[in-house]
Coordinates of N, CA, C and O and ligand atoms in Angstrom, one line a residue:
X155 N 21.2 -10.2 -12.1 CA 21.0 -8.9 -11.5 C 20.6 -9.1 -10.1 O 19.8 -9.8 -9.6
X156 N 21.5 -8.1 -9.5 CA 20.8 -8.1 -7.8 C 20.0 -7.1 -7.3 O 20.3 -5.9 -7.2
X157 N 18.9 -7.5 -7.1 CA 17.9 -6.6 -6.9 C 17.5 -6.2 -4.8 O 16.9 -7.0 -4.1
X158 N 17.7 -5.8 -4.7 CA 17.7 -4.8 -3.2 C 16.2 -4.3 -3.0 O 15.7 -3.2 -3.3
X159 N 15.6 -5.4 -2.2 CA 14.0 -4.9 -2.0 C 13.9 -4.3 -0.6 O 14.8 -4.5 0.3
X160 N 12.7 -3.7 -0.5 CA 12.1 -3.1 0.7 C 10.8 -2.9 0.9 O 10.2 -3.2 -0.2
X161 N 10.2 -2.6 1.9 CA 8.5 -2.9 2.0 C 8.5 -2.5 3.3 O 9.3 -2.9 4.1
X162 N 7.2 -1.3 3.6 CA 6.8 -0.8 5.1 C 5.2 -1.9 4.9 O 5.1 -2.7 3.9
X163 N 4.5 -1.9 5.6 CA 3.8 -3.0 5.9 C 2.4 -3.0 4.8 O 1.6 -4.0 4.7
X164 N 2.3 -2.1 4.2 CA 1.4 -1.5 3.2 C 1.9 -2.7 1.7 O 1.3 -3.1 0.7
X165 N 3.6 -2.8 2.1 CA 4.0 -3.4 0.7 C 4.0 -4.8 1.0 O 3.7 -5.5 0.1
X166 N 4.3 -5.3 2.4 CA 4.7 -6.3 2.9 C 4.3 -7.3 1.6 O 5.1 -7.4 0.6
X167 N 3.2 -8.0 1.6 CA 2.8 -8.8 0.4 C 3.4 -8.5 -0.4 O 4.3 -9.3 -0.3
X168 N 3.6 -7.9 -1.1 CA 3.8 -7.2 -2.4 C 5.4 -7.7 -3.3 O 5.8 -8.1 -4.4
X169 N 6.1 -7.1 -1.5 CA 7.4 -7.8 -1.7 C 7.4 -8.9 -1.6 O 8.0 -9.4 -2.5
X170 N 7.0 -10.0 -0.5 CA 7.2 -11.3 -1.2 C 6.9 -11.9 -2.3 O 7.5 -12.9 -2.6
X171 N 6.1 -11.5 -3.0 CA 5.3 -11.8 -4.5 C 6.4 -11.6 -5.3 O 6.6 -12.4 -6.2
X172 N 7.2 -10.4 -5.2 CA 7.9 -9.3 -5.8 C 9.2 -10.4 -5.4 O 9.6 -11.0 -6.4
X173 N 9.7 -10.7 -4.6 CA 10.5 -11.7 -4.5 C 11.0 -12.7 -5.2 O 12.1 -13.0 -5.8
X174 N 9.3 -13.6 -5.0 CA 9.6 -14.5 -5.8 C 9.6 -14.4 -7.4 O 10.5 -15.1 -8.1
X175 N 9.0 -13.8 -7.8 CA 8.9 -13.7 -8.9 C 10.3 -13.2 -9.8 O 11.0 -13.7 -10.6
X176 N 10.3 -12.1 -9.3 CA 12.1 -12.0 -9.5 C 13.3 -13.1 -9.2 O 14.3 -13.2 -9.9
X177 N 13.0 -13.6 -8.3 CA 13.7 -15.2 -8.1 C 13.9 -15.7 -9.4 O 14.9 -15.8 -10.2
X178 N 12.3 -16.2 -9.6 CA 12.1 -17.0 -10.3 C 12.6 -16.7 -12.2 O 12.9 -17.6 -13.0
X179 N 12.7 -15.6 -12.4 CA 13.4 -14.9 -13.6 C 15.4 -15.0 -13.8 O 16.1 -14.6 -14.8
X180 N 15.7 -15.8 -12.2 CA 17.1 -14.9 -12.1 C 17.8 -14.7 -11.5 O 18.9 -15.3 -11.4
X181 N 17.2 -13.6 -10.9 CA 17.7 -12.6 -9.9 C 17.9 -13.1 -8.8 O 17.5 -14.2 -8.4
X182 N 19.0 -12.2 -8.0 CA 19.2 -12.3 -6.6 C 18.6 -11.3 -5.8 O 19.0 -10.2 -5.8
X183 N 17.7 -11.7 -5.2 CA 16.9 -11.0 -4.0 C 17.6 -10.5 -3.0 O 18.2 -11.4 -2.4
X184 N 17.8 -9.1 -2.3 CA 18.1 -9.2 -1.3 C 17.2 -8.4 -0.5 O 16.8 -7.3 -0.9
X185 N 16.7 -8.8 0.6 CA 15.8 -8.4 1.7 C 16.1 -7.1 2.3 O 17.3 -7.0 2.5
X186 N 15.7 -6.5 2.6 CA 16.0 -5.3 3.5 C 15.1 -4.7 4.9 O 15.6 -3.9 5.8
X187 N 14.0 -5.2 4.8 CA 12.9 -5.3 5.7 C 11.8 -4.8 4.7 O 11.9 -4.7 3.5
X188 N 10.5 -4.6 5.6 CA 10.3 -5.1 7.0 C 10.2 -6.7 7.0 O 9.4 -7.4 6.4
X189 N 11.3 -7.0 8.0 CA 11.6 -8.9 7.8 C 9.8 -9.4 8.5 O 9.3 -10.5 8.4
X190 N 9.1 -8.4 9.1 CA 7.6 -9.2 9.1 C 6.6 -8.1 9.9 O 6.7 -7.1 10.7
X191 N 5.8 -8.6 9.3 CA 4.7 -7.4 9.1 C 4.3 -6.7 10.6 O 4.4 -7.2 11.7
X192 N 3.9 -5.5 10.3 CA 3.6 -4.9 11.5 C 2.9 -3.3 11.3 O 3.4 -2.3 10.7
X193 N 2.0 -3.5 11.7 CA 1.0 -2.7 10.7 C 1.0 -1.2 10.9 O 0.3 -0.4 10.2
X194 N 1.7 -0.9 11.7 CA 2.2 0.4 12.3 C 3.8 0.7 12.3 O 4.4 1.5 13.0
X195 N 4.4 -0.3 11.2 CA 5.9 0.3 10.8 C 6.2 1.7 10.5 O 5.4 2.6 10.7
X196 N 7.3 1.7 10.1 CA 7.9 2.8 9.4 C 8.4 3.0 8.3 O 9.6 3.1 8.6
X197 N 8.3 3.2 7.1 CA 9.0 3.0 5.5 C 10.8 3.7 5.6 O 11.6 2.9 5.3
X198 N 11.2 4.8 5.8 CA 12.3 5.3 5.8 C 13.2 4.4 6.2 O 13.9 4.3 5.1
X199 N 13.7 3.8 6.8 CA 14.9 3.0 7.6 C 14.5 2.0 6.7 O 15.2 2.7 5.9
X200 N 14.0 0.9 5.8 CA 13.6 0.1 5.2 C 14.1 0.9 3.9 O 15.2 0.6 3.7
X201 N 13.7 1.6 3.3 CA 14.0 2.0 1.8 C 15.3 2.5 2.3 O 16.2 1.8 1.8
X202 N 15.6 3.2 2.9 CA 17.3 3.9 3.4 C 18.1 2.6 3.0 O 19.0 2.5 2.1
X203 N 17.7 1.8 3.8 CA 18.9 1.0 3.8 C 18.9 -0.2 2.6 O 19.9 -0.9 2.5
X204 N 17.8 -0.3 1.6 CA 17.3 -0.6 0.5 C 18.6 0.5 -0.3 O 19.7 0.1 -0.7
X205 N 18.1 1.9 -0.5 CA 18.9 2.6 -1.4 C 20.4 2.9 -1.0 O 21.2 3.6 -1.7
X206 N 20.8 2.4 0.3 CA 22.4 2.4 0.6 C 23.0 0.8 -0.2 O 24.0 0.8 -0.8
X207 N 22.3 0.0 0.0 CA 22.8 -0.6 -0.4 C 23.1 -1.2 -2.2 O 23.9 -2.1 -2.6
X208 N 22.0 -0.5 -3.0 CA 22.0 -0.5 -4.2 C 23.2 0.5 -4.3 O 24.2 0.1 -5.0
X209 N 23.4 1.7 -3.7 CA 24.4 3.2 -3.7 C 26.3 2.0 -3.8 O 27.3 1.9 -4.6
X210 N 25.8 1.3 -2.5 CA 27.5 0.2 -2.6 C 27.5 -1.0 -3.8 O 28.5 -1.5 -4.2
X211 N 26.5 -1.3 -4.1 CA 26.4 -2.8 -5.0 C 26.5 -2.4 -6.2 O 25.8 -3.2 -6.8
X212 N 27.1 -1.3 -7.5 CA 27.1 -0.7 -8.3 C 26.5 -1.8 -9.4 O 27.1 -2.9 -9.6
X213 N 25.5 -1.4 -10.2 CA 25.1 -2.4 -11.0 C 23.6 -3.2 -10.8 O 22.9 -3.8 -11.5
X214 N 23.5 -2.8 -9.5 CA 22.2 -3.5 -8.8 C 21.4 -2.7 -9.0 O 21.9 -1.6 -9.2
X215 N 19.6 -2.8 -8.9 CA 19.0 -1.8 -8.7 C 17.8 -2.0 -7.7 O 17.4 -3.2 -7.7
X216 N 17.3 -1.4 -7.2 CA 16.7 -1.4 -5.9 C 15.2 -1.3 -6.1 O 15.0 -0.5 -7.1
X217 N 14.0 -1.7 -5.6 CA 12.4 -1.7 -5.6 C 12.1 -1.7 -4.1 O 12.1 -2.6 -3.3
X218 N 11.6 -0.2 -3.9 CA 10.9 0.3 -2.7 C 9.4 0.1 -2.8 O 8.7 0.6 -3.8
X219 N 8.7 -0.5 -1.8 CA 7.4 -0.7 -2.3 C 6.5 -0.2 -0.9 O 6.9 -0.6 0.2
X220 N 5.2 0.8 -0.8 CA 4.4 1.2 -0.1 C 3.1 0.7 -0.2 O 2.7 -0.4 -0.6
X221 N 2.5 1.9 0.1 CA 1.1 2.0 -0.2 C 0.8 2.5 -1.6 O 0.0 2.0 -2.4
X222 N 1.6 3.7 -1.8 CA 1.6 4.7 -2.9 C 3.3 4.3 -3.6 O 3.6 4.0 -4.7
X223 N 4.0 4.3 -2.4 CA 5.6 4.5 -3.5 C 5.7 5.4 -2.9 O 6.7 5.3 -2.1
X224 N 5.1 6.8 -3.0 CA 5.7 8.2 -2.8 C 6.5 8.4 -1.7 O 7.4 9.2 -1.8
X225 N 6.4 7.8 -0.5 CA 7.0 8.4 0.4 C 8.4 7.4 0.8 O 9.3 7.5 1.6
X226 N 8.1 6.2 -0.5 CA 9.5 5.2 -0.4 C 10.5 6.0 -1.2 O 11.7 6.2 -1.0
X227 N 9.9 6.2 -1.9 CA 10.7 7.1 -3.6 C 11.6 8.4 -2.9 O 12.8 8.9 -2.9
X228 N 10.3 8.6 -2.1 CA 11.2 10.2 -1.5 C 12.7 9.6 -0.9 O 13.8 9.8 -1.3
X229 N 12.3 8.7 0.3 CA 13.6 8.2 1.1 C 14.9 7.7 0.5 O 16.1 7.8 0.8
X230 N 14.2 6.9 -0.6 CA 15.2 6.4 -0.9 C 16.3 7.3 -2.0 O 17.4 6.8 -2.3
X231 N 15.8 8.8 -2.5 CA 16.2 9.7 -2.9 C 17.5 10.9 -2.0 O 18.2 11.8 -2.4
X232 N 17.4 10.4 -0.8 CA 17.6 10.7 0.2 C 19.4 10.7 0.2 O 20.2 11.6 0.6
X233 N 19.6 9.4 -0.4 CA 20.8 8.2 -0.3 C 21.7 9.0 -1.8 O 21.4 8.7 -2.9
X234 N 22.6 9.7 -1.5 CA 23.6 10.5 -2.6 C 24.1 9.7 -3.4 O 24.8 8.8 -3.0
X235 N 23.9 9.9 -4.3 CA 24.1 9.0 -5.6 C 22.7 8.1 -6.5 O 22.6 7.6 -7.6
X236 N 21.5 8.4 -5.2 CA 20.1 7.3 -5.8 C 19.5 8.3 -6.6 O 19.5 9.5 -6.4
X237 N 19.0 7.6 -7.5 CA 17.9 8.1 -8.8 C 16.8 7.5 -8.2 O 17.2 6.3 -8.1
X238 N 15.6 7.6 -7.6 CA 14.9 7.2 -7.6 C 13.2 7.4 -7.9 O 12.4 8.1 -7.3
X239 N 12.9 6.6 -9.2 CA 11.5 7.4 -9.5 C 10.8 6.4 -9.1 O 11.1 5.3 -8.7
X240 N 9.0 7.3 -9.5 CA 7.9 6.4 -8.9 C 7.5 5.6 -9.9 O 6.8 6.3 -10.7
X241 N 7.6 4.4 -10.2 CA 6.6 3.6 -11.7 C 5.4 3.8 -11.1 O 5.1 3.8 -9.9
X242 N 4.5 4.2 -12.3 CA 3.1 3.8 -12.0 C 2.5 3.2 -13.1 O 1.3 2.7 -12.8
X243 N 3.0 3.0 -14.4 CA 2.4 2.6 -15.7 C 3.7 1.6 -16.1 O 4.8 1.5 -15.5
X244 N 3.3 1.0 -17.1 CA 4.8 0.2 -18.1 C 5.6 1.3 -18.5 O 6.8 1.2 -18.3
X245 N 5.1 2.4 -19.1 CA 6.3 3.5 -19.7 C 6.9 4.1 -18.8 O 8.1 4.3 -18.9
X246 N 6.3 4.4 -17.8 CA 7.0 4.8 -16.6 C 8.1 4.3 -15.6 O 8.9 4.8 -14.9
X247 N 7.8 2.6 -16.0 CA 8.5 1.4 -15.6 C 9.7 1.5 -16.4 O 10.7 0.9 -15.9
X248 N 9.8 2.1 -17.5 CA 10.6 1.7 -18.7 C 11.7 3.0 -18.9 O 12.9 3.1 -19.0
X249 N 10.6 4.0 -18.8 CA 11.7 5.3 -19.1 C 12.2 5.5 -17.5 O 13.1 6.4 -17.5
X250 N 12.0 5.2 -16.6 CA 13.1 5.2 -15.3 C 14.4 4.7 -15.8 O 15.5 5.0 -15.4
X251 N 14.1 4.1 -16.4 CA 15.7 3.3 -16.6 C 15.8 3.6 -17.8 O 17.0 3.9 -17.8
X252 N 15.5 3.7 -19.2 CA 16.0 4.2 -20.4 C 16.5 5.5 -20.3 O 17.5 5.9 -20.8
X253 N 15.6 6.2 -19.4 CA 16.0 8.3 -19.8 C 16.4 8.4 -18.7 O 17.5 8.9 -18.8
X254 N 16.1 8.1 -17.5 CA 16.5 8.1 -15.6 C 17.8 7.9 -15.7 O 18.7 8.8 -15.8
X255 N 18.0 6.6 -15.7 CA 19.0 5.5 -15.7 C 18.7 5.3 -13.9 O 19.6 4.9 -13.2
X256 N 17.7 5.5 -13.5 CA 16.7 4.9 -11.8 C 17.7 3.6 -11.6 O 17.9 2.8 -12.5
X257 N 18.3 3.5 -10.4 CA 18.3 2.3 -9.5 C 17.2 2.2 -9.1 O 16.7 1.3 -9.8
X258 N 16.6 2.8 -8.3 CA 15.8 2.5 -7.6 C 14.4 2.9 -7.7 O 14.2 4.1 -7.6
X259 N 13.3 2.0 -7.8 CA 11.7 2.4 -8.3 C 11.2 2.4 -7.3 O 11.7 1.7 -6.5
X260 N 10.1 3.1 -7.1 CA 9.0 3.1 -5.9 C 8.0 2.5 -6.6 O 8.1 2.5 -7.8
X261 N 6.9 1.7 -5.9 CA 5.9 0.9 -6.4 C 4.9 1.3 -5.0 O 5.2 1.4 -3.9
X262 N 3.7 1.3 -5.6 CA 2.5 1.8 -4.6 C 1.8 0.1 -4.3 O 1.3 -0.2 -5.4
X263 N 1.7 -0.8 -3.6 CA 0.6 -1.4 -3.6 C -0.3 -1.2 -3.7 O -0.8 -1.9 -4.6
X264 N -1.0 -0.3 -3.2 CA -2.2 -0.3 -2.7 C -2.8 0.6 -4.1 O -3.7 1.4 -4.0
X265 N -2.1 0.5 -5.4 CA -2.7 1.1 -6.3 C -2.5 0.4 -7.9 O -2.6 1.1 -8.9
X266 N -2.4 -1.2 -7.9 CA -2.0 -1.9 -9.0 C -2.6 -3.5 -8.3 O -2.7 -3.9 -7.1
X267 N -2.8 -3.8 -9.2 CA -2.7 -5.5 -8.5 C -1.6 -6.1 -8.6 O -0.9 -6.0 -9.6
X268 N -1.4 -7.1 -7.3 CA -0.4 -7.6 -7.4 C 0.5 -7.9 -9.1 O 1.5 -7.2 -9.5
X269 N -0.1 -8.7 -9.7 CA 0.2 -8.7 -10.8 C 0.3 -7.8 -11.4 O 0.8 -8.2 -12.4
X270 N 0.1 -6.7 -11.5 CA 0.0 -5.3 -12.6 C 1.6 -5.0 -11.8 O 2.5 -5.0 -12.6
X271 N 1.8 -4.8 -10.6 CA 2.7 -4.8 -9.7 C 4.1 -5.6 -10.5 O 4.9 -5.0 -11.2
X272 N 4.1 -6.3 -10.3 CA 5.0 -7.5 -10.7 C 5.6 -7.0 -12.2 O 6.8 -6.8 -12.6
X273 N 4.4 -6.8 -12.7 CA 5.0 -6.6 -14.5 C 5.9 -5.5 -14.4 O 7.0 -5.6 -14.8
X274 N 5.3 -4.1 -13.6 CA 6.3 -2.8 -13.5 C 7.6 -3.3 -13.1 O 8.5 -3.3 -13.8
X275 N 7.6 -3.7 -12.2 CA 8.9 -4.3 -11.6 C 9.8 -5.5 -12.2 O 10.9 -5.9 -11.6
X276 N 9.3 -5.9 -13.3 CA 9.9 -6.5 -14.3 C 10.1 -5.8 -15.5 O 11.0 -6.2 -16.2
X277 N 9.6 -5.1 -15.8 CA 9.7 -4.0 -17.0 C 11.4 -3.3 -16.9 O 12.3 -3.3 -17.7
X278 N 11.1 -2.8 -15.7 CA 12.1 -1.7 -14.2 C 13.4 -2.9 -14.7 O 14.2 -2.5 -15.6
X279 N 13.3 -4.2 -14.0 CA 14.6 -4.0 -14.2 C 15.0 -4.8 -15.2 O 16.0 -5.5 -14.9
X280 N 14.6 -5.0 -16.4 CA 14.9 -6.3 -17.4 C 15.1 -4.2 -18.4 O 15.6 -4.5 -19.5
X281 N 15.0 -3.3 -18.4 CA 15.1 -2.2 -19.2 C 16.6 -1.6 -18.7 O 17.0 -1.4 -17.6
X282 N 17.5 -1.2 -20.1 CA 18.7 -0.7 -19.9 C 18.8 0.8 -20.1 O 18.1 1.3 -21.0
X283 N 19.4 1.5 -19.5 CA 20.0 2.7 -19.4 C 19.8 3.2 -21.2 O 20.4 2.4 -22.0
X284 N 19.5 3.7 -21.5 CA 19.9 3.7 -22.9 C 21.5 4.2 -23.4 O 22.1 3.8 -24.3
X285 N 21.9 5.1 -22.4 CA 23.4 6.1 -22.7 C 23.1 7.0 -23.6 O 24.0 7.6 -24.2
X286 N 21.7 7.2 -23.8 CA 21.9 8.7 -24.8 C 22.2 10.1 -24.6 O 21.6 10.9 -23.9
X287 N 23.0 10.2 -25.2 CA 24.2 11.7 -24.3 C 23.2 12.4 -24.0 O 23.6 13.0 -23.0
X288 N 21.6 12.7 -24.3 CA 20.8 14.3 -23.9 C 20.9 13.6 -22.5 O 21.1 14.4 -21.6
X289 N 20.7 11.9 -22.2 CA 19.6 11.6 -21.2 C 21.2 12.2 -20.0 O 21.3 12.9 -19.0
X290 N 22.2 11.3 -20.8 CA 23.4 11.3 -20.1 C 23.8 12.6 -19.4 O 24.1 12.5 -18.2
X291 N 23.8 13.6 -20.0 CA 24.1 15.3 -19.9 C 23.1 16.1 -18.8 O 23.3 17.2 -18.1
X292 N 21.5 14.9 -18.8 CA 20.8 15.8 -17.3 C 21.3 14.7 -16.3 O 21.7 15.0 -15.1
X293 N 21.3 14.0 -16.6 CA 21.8 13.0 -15.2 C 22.8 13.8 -14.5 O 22.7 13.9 -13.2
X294 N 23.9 14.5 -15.6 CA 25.2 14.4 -14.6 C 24.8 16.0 -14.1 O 25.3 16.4 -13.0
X295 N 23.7 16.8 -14.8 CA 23.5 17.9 -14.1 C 22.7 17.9 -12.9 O 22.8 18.8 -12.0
X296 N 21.8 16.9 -12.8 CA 21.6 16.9 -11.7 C 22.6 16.4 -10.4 O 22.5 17.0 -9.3
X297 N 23.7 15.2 -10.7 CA 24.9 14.7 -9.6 C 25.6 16.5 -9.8 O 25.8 16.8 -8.6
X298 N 25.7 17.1 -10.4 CA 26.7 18.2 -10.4 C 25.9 19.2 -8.9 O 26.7 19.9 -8.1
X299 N 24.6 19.1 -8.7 CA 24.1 19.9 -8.3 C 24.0 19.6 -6.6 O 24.0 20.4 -5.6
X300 N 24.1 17.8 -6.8 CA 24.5 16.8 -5.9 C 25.5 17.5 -5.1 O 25.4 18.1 -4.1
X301 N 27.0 17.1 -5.9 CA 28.0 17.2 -5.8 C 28.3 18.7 -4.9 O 29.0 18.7 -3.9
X302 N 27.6 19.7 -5.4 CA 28.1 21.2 -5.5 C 27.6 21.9 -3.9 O 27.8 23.0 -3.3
X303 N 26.6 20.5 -3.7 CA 25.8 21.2 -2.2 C 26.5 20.4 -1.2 O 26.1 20.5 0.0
X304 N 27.6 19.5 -1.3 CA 28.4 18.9 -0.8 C 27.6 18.1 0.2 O 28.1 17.4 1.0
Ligands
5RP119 O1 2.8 4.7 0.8 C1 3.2 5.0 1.9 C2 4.1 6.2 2.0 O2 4.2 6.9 0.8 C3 2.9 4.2 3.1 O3 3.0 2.9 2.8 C4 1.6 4.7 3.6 O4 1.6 6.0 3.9 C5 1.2 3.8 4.9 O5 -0.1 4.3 5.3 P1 -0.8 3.7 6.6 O6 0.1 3.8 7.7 O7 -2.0 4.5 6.7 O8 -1.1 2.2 6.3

């Protein structure tokens, strides 16, 4: 699996941790910024281009990481075609992607430990879409709603 990370400087740590460890499972890492810390970044342009490129790589799924998540989650929702929810627990980690079908998770640093961190983000993306037609049927009402505002 290719996984499309991002981090404003709140996640910075988080995502290299979040890196390796996904490495180490697998996965292919791909970077997106911030390529090095700076404590007065900006998250949008980082998760943007995090959730453009999960949007082209069909199959991949994308981990936006903050302080909170919330304001990566927002951005990267941003990007037509992104699902993007916030994990904050394992179930939450799990039903993004079973009932969601989420590319893309927001993860808060500054609200898990590293490790508590890691497991969401392993949960996230080792969990499959389930395809069950209810989950299937809001998905596409929401792209319809997508679609309809052009
Ligand atoms: O989580 C975030 C957005 O949702 C940011 O990481 C957070 O707002 C950064 O805060 P600060 O600039 O005060 O370190």
């Amino acid at each position: 699996m290719r996984v499309h990370l991002a981090a404003d400087h709140a996640g910075f740590e988080l995502k290299a941790a979040l890196a390796d460890a996904l490495a180490a499972d697998g996965h292919e890492v791909v970077d997106h910024g911030a390529a090095a810390y700076d404590a007065d970044d900006d998250y949008p342009a980082y998760c943007i281009a995090a959730a453009e490129a999960v949007r082209d790589d069909p199959g991949s799924l994308g981990i936006v990481i903050g302080g909170s998540g919330n304001g990566e989650q927002i951005a990267a929702n941003k990007v037509e075609g992104i699902r993007a929810a916030l994990i904050h627990s394992t179930e939450t980690a799990r039903l993004a992607r079973e009932h969601n079908d989420a590319q893309v998770a927001g993860i808060g640093a500054r609200m898990h430990t590293p490790d508590a961190a890691i497991e969401l983000a392993r949960i996230f993306v080792g969990t499959p879409f389930s395809n069950n037609p209810r989950h299937v049927r809001r998905i596409e009402q929401v792209a319809a709603y997508d679609a309809a505002r052009g």
